[in-house]
Amino acid sequence: MAATTARIAVDAMGGDHAPGEIVAGAIRASEELDVNVLLVGDHQQIQDSLKHHAHAPNIEIVEANEIIAMNEGLKGLRRKPKASINVVMDLVKQNRADAVVSAGHSGAAMAAASLRLGRIKGIDRPAIGAVFPTLLEGKSVIILDVGANVDCRPKYLEQFALMGTIYSKYVMGVDQPKVGLLNIGEESSKGNDLALRTYELLENNPKIPFIGNAEGRDVLVGRFDVIVCDGFVGNVLLKFAEAVGEIVLQIMREELPRGWRGKIGGQILKPNLKKLKQRVDHAEHGGALLFGVAGICIISHGSSQAPSIFNAIRLAKEAINNKVIERIQSDESTYLDKMANRSAIVNIEP
Amino acid sequence: MAATTARIAVDAMGGDHAPGEIVAGAIRASEELDVNVLLVGDHQQIQDSLKHHAHAPNIEIVEANEIIAMNEGLKGLRRKPKASINVVMDLVKQNRADAVVSAGHSGAAMAAASLRLGRIKGIDRPAIGAVFPTLLEGKSVIILDVGANVDCRPKYLEQFALMGTIYSKYVMGVDQPKVGLLNIGEESSKGNDLALRTYELLENNPKIPFIGNAEGRDVLVGRFDVIVCDGFVGNVLLKFAEAVGEIVLQIMREELPRGWRGKIGGQILKPNLKKLKQRVDHAEHGGALLFGVAGICIISHGSSQAPSIFNAIRLAKEAINNKVIERIQSDESTYLDKMANRSAIVNIEP
């Protein structure tokens, strides 16, 4: 028996190229992926974007006409239930959709998901995970948390590692994910207080395929599939990485065209340079994922165009079919039992 | 009256290209900079390197014939007083030299300096600062701490900011240095506990030209001259940045030469690509500085060749002539008085 067709709520108003590119990506997904897409946002604007495409039978429009300004923050989220980012979450909560895809602000999506869907039982803190490209073509690494929790306890990082492992395996399709702890040295004796205590938890958790510490230099080489860290370090690293891609491209734009060599050589090299840009530029790759909220939420990069949205919907479908939320829940209950035992042991010691 | 000739103790045995490139850089400095250089290391090896050069009257050899293996760590440092990194520090301690230059391991240099020179009075924790290139050609940013202190208190970061300001002004020659706090957002309300409390200290210290938070994306744009952070985040960022330069160059090496376009275009573009490499590759830029130890210590990048060593000696001379240590000491005493007052005020409050 075939799986039921996945229903994906897509935030048509989120992102730099909304709604045009979002709608285009959603239509392609509805045609190629056996999914039903709920396009959520301003009815008229979505209709206008749909006009550019042939009839799409697996697309439905859900009206969401409130707009949250950048400076409204959490208050805006609470006061405007009909904002698209709130409505997509409600659709999952009401079981009218199985997953959310948005290219809107990841912090806002995180807040909306936490408020409307709540956390998965057994997870203390939801996290934002970012997908980075690595030196190995086609291989990505998920880093979490990249900004939701600036002060973390070791057990939060342990939970991040568990969730990251499940996502890596069942959403990214990595057969045997390798988990690392972001740290300042390879040895288990290295690191700050948080890293030292987290190392011990990760090493002793049989459900986490922990292979050791990941230094800054290891992040992009492709040796790790999941790297955990607190949201402060992760956010600094994410923003630095995004900027570095930009900076390298800018220096290339400045240096390569100089002189006659630049003009002629640059023209000849154009296709090669384009390929290089695709591999270096963060915006060409995935965005953020929400971990630990009680629903599947894929957050595309703000600059997403149709292919990224298509890709995000594909990931959402994978997550639904592979029952990611249920897996986290069941792993978490095992984990919680173990935590209880561990506390007992600790109490016996002097 | 002219200043006395600066005496620089150069660790001839530290770095990937020791002693040949170290000696070459030192000789050039002794010829062009009005400095006396003490070349510290294995007498015979230094002599052999000196043979390749004309007579150098301002060079003296100081024997240091013990070698610390990579795995000996702190014990090796203590047990081998005649290792070159220990002898350079002793020369400063004995007032036979005014500053140290080494391209050896920055952690080992830090430990040797702490053990043999001690800290500057009023500085709780010495720090390692790294000089990063920025998007603005010729403009650098000092980031500290990049690894000496993995768990920091707000007042350490305040002291780092003060020392960074003095170095930026009197060693790097920045007229009006701008100081930033590495953080996850621009607003003063953003950040982890350490960042929030440090922000307050920096904002209220009239000796620190604090202009606000620096996000990961701001590090390399050239808006800041000094950025402070704890040694955990700083180390992750430093190693990530060094690796990113390498990775971009590797992807360039993979993508650019592909096909006939790559072969012809690459040849024509060679000089432009070399310029690009110089701007992207971290190894082409400065290394680490030691802050807070009672002596001037400039730590060049391990891959340093003669030009970097020359440059490091030039920086050391600037630091000596501009009395950097004395300035940190006097600023620190003012600072300590203020801290005492501040505690008094805090005690009065409920």
Coordinates of C-alpha atoms in Angstrom, one line a residue, chain B residues 9 12 49 62 84 95 125 130 136 149 162-163 179 187 192 200 209-210 227 242 270 280 282-283 294 298 301 335:
Chain B
A9 CA 65.0 38.3 20.6
A12 CA 65.2 31.1 15.2
S49 CA 71.7 29.9 7.5
V62 CA 72.3 33.2 21.5
S84 CA 64.6 28.6 22.2
N95 CA 66.6 43.0 30.2
R125 CA 44.2 36.7 32.2
A130 CA 44.9 37.1 16.0
L136 CA 39.2 46.8 3.0
N149 CA 40.8 31.4 28.0
L162 CA 41.6 47.8 26.7
M163 CA 44.7 46.0 25.7
V179 CA 36.2 48.2 19.4
E187 CA 21.1 45.3 19.9
N192 CA 24.4 35.1 26.1
E200 CA 27.5 47.0 30.0
P209 CA 36.2 53.2 22.1
F210 CA 33.4 50.7 22.0
I227 CA 36.8 42.6 18.4
E242 CA 41.9 29.8 8.3
K270 CA 47.4 33.7 -13.5
V280 CA 42.1 35.3 0.7
H282 CA 45.2 33.7 5.9
A283 CA 48.8 32.5 5.8
A294 CA 54.9 41.5 31.1
I298 CA 54.8 39.0 18.6
H301 CA 52.1 32.5 11.7
Y335 CA 40.8 50.9 35.4

